[in-house]
Coordinates of C-alpha atoms and ligand atoms in Angstrom, one line a residue:
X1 CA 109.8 100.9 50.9
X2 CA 107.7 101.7 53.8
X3 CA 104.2 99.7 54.4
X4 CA 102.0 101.4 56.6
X5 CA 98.2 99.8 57.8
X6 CA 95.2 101.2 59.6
X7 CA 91.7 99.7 60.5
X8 CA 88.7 100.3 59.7
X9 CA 86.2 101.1 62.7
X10 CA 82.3 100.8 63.5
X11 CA 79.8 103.4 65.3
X12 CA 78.8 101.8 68.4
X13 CA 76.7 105.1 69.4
X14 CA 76.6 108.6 68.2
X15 CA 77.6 109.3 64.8
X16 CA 76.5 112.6 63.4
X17 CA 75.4 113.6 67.1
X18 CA 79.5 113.5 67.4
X19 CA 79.4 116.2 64.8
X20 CA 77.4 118.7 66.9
X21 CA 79.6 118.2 70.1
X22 CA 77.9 114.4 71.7
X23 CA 79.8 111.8 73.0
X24 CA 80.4 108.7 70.4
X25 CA 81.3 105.5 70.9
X26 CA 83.8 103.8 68.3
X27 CA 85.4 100.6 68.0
X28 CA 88.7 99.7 65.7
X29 CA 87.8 97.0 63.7
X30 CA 90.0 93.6 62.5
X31 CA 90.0 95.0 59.0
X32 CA 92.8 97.1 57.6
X33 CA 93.5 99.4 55.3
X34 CA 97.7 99.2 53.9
X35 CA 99.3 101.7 52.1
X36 CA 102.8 101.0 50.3
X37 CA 105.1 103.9 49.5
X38 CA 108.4 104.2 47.6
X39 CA 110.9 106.7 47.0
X40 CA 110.7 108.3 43.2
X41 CA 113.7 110.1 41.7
X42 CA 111.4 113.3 41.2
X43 CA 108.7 115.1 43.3
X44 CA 105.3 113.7 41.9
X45 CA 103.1 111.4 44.2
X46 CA 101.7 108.4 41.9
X47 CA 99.0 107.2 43.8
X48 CA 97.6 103.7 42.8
X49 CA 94.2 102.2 44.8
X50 CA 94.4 98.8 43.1
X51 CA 91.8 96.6 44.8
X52 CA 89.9 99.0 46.9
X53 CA 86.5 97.2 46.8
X54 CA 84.3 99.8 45.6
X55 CA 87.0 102.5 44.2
X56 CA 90.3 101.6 42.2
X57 CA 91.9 104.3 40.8
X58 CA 94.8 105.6 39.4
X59 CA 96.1 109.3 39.6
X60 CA 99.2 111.0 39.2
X61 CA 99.7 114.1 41.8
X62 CA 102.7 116.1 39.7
X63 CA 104.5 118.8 41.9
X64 CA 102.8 122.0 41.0
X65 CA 99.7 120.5 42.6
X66 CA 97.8 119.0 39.8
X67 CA 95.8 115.4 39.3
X68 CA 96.2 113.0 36.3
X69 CA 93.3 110.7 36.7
X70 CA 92.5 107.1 35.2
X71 CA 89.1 106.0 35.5
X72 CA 87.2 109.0 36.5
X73 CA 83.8 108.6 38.8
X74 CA 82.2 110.3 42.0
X75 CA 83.6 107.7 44.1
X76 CA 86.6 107.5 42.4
X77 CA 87.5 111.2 42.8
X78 CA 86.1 111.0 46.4
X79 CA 88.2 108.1 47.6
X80 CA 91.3 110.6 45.6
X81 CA 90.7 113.6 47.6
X82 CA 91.2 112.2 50.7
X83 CA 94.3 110.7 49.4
X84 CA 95.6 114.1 47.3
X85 CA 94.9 115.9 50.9
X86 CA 96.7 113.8 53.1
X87 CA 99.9 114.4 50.9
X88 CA 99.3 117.8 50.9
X89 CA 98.9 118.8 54.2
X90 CA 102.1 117.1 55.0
X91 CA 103.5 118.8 52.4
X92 CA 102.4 122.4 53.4
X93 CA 102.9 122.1 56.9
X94 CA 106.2 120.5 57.0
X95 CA 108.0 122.0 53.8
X96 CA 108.0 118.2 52.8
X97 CA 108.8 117.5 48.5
X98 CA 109.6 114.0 48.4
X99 CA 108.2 112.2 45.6
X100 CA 106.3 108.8 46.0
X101 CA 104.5 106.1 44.2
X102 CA 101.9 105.1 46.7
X103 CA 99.8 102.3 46.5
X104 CA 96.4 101.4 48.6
X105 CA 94.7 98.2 48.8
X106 CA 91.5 97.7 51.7
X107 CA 90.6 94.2 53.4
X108 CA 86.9 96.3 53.6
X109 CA 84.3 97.7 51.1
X110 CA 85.4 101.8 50.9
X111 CA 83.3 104.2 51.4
X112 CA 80.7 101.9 53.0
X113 CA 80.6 104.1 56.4
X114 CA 83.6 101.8 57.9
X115 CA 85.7 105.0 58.1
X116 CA 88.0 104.0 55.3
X117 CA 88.4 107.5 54.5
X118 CA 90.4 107.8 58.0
X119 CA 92.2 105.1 57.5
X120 CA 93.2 105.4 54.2
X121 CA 94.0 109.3 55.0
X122 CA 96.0 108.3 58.4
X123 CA 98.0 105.6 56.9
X124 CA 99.1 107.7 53.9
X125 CA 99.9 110.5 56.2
X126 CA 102.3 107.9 58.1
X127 CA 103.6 106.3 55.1
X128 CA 104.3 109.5 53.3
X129 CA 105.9 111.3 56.3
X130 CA 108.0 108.7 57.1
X131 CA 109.4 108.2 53.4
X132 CA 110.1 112.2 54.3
X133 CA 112.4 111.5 57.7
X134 CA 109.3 112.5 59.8
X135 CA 108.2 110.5 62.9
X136 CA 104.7 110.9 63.4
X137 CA 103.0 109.8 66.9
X138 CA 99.7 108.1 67.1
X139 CA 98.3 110.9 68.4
X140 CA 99.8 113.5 65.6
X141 CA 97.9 111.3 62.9
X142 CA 95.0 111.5 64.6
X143 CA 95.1 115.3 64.4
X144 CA 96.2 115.8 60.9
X145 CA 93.7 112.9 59.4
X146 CA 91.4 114.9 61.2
X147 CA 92.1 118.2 59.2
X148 CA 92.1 115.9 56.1
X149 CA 88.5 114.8 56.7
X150 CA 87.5 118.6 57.5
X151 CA 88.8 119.5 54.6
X152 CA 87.5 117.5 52.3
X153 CA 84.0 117.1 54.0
X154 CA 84.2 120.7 55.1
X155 CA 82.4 119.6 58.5
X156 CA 83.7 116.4 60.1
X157 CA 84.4 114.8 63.8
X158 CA 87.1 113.7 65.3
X159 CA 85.7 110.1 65.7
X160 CA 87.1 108.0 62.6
X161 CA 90.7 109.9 62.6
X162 CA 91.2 108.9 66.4
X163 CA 89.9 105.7 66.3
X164 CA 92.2 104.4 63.2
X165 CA 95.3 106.1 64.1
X166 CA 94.6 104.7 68.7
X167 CA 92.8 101.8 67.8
X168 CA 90.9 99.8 71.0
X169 CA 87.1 100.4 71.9
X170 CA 86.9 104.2 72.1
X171 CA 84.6 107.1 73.8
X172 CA 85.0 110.2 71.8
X173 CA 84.1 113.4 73.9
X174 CA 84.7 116.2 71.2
X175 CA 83.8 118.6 74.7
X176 CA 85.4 116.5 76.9
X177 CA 89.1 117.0 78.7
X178 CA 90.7 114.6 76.4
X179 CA 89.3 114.0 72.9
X180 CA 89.3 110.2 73.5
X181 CA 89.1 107.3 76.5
X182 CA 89.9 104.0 76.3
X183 CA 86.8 101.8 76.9
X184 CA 87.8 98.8 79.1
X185 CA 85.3 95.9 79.3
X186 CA 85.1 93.6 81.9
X187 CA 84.4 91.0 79.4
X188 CA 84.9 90.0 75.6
X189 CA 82.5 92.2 73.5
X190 CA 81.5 89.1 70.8
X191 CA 78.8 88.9 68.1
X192 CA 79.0 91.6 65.9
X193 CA 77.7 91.4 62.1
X194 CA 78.6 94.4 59.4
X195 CA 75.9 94.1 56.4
X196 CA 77.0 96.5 53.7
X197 CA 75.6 97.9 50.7
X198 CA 76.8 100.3 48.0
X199 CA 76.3 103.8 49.2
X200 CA 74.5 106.4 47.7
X201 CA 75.7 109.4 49.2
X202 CA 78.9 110.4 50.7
X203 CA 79.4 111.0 53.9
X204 CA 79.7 114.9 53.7
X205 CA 76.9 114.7 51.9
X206 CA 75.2 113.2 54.5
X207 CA 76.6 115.4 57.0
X208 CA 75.2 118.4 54.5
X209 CA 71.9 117.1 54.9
X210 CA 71.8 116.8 58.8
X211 CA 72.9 120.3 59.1
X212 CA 70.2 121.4 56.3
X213 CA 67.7 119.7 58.6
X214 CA 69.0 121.0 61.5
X215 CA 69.0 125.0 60.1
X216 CA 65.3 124.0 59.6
X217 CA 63.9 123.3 62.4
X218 CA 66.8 123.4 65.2
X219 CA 64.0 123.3 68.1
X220 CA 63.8 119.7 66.9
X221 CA 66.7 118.1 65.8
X222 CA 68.7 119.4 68.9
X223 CA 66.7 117.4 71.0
X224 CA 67.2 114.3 68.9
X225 CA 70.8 115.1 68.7
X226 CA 70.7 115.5 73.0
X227 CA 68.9 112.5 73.1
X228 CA 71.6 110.1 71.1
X229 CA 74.2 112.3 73.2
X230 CA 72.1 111.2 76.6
X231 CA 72.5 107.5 75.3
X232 CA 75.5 107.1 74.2
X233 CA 76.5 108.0 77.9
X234 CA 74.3 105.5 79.4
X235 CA 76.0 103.0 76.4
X236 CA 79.5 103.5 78.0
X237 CA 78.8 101.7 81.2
X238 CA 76.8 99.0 80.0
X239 CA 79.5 98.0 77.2
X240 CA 82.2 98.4 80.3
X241 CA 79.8 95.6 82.0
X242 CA 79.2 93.8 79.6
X243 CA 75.1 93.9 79.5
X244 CA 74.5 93.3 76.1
X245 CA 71.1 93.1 76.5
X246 CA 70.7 96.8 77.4
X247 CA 73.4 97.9 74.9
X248 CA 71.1 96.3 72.0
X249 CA 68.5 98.0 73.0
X250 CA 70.1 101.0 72.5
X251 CA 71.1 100.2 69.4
X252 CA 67.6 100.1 68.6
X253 CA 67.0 103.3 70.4
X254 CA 69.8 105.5 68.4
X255 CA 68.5 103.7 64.9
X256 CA 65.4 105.2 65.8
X257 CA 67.3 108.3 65.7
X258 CA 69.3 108.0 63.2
X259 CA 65.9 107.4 61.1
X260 CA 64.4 110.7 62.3
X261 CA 67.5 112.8 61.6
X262 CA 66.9 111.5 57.6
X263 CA 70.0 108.9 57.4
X264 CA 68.5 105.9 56.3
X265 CA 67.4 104.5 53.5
X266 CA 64.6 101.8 53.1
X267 CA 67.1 99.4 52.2
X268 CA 68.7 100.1 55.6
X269 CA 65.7 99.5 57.5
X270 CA 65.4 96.7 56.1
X271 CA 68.5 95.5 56.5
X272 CA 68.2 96.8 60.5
X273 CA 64.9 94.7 61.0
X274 CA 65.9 91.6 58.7
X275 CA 68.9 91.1 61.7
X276 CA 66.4 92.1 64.4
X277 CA 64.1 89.1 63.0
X278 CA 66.8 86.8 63.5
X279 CA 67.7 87.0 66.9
X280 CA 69.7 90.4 67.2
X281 CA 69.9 92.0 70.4
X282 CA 70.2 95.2 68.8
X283 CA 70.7 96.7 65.1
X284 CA 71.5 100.3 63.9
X285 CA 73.3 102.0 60.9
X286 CA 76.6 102.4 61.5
X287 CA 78.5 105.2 60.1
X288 CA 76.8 108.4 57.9
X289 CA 74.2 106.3 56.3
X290 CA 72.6 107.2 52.7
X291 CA 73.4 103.2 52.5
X292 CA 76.3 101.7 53.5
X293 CA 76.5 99.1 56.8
X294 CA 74.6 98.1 59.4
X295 CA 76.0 96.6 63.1
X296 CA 74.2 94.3 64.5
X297 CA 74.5 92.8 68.0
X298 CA 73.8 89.1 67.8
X299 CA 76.1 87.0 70.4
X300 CA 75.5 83.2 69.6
X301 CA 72.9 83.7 66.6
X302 CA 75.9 85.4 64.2
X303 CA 75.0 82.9 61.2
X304 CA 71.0 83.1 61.7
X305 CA 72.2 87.2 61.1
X306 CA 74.8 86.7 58.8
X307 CA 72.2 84.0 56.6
X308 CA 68.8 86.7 57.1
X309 CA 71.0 89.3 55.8
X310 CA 72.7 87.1 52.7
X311 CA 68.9 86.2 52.1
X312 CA 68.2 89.9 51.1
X313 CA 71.1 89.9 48.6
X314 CA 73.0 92.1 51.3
X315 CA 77.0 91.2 52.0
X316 CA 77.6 90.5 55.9
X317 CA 80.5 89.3 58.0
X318 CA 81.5 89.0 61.6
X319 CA 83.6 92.0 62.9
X320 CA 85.7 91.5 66.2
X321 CA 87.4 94.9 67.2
X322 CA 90.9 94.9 67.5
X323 CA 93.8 97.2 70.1
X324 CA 95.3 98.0 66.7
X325 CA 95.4 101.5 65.2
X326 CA 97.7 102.8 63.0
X327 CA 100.9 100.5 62.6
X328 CA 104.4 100.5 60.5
X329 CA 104.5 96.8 58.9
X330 CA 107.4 97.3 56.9
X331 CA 110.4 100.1 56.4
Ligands
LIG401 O1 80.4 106.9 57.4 P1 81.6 107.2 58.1 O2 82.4 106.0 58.6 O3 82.5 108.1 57.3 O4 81.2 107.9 59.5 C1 80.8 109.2 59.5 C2 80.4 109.6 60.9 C3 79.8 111.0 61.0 O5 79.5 111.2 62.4 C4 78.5 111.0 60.2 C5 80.7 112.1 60.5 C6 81.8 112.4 61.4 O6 82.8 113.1 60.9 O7 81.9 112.1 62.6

């Protein structure tokens, strides 16, 4: 048996600007994803989400390529086609037939924009390759979650697929020498707060809708991609020093943007504003939006957030990032 676990990040800065070629800034979160696989005598994949909090399912993946599927639903059949891709893609490319029963349990609501697809997609790739004799590096994850969310979103960044297979506080330069850098603060980065919602679109749907709005009217929604690019730069040295003051005001700054690009939701806003209220330094969508979470930025006033947000009938907890990214636990 092999047991395989991956986090779950947030978007500091820059998500869907990342998509277009801007910087982004990602952290690995202290929430993780595990995914269990065992050895079957033929060469179907069983795959079995048990307590994923938003999507349990159960599917059968025979040889020939096709899906049984228990308890069918969009989010259901989303959360399986990241799953079904993984093992594919490790089956094509590396002439791979073992046969697994895989199971997947989250510490994290999926499919909330906490890039639980990635993780869920990195860990199975791990898992599954290793059941096959393969040996995988960090950075080879990375790469082939990345063609799993391409593939299944059909446009995607690099962002979540580095930052759950590296793990750490990450800057994400799709144009850049190297598609990652280590972010090294001088001091703790404390007082984050995730409030999450259900979604109501998925994140290539969001992604869709961004590049709908940009065929529109690209004279406009360059410049607001430029701009989140422009401070997501200025973020990087500011969260290396520590001035949290300034970052949360550019949290503020890039949920402005995020707003203008079409990714919120009224709920989100008010989720955004409800943490601003109660002492925030800064508050912004995190992830593709269309619902989903919120980061706030609220060092020493984390149960003021945490109470303003449970007072909306939102869910909210304290993140802390974590070094951590994709890991063997077991086999
Ligand atoms: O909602 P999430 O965690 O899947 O994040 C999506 C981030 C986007 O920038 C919108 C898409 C991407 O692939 O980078």
């Amino acid at each position: 048996m092999i047991v395989v676990s991956a986090p779950g990040k947030v978007t500091l800065f820059g998500e869907h600007a990342v998509v277009y070629g801007e910087p982004a800034i990602a952290a690995a979160i202290d929430k993780r994803v595990r995914v269990k696989a065992i050895k079957r005598a033929d060469e179907a994949v069983r795959i079995e989400a048990r307590d994923l909090m938003l999507a349990g399912f159960k599917a059968l993946l025979s040889s020939n390529g096709s899906v049984t599927l228990e308890g069918e639903s969009k989010k259901v059949l989303a959360a399986l086609s990241y799953v079904k891709r993984a093992i594919e893609i490790v089956r094509e490319k590396y002439g791979v037939k073992v046969g697994a029963h895989i199971t997947i349990t989250s510490e994290m609501p999926v499919g909330a924009g906490l890039g639980t697809s990635a993780a869920v997609a990195v860990s199975v790739i791990k898992a599954y390759s290793l059941l096959a004799g393969l040996e995988f590096s960090k950075e080879e994850c990375a790469d082939l979650g990345y063609q799993v969310e391409l593939s299944v979103q059909g446009k995607a960044s690099r962002m979540d697929s580095t930052t759950t297979a590296i793990g750490g506080i990450l800057y994400i330069d799709p144009r850049g020498e190297r598609v990652y850098e280590n972010i090294k603060c001088t001091s703790d980065l404390r007082g984050f707060i995730v409030g999450y919602v259900s979604r109501e679109a998925s994140t290539g749907e969001m992604v869709e809708k961004v590049k709908k709005l940009r065929e529109k009217s690209p004279e406009i929604i360059d410049l607001v991609i430029k701009a989140m690019g422009e401070l997501t730069r200025k973020a990087r040295g500011l969260i290396e020093r520590g001035e949290l003051y300034e970052v949360g005001m550019l949290m503020n700054i890039n949920h402005g943007l995020l707003e203008a690009i079409g990714v919120s939701t009224s709920r989100l806003s008010q989720m955004v504003y409800a943490a601003r209220s109660a002492g925030a330094l800064g508050s912004k969508i995190t992830g593709a939006g269309g619902g989903g979470c919120i980061i706030a930025l609220a060092p020493e006033r984390e149960e003021e957030v945490i109470a303003a947000l449970k007072a909306i009938g939102v869910s909210a907890f304290k993140v802390a990032f974590s070094s951590e990214g994709v890991r063997v636990e077991e086999g």
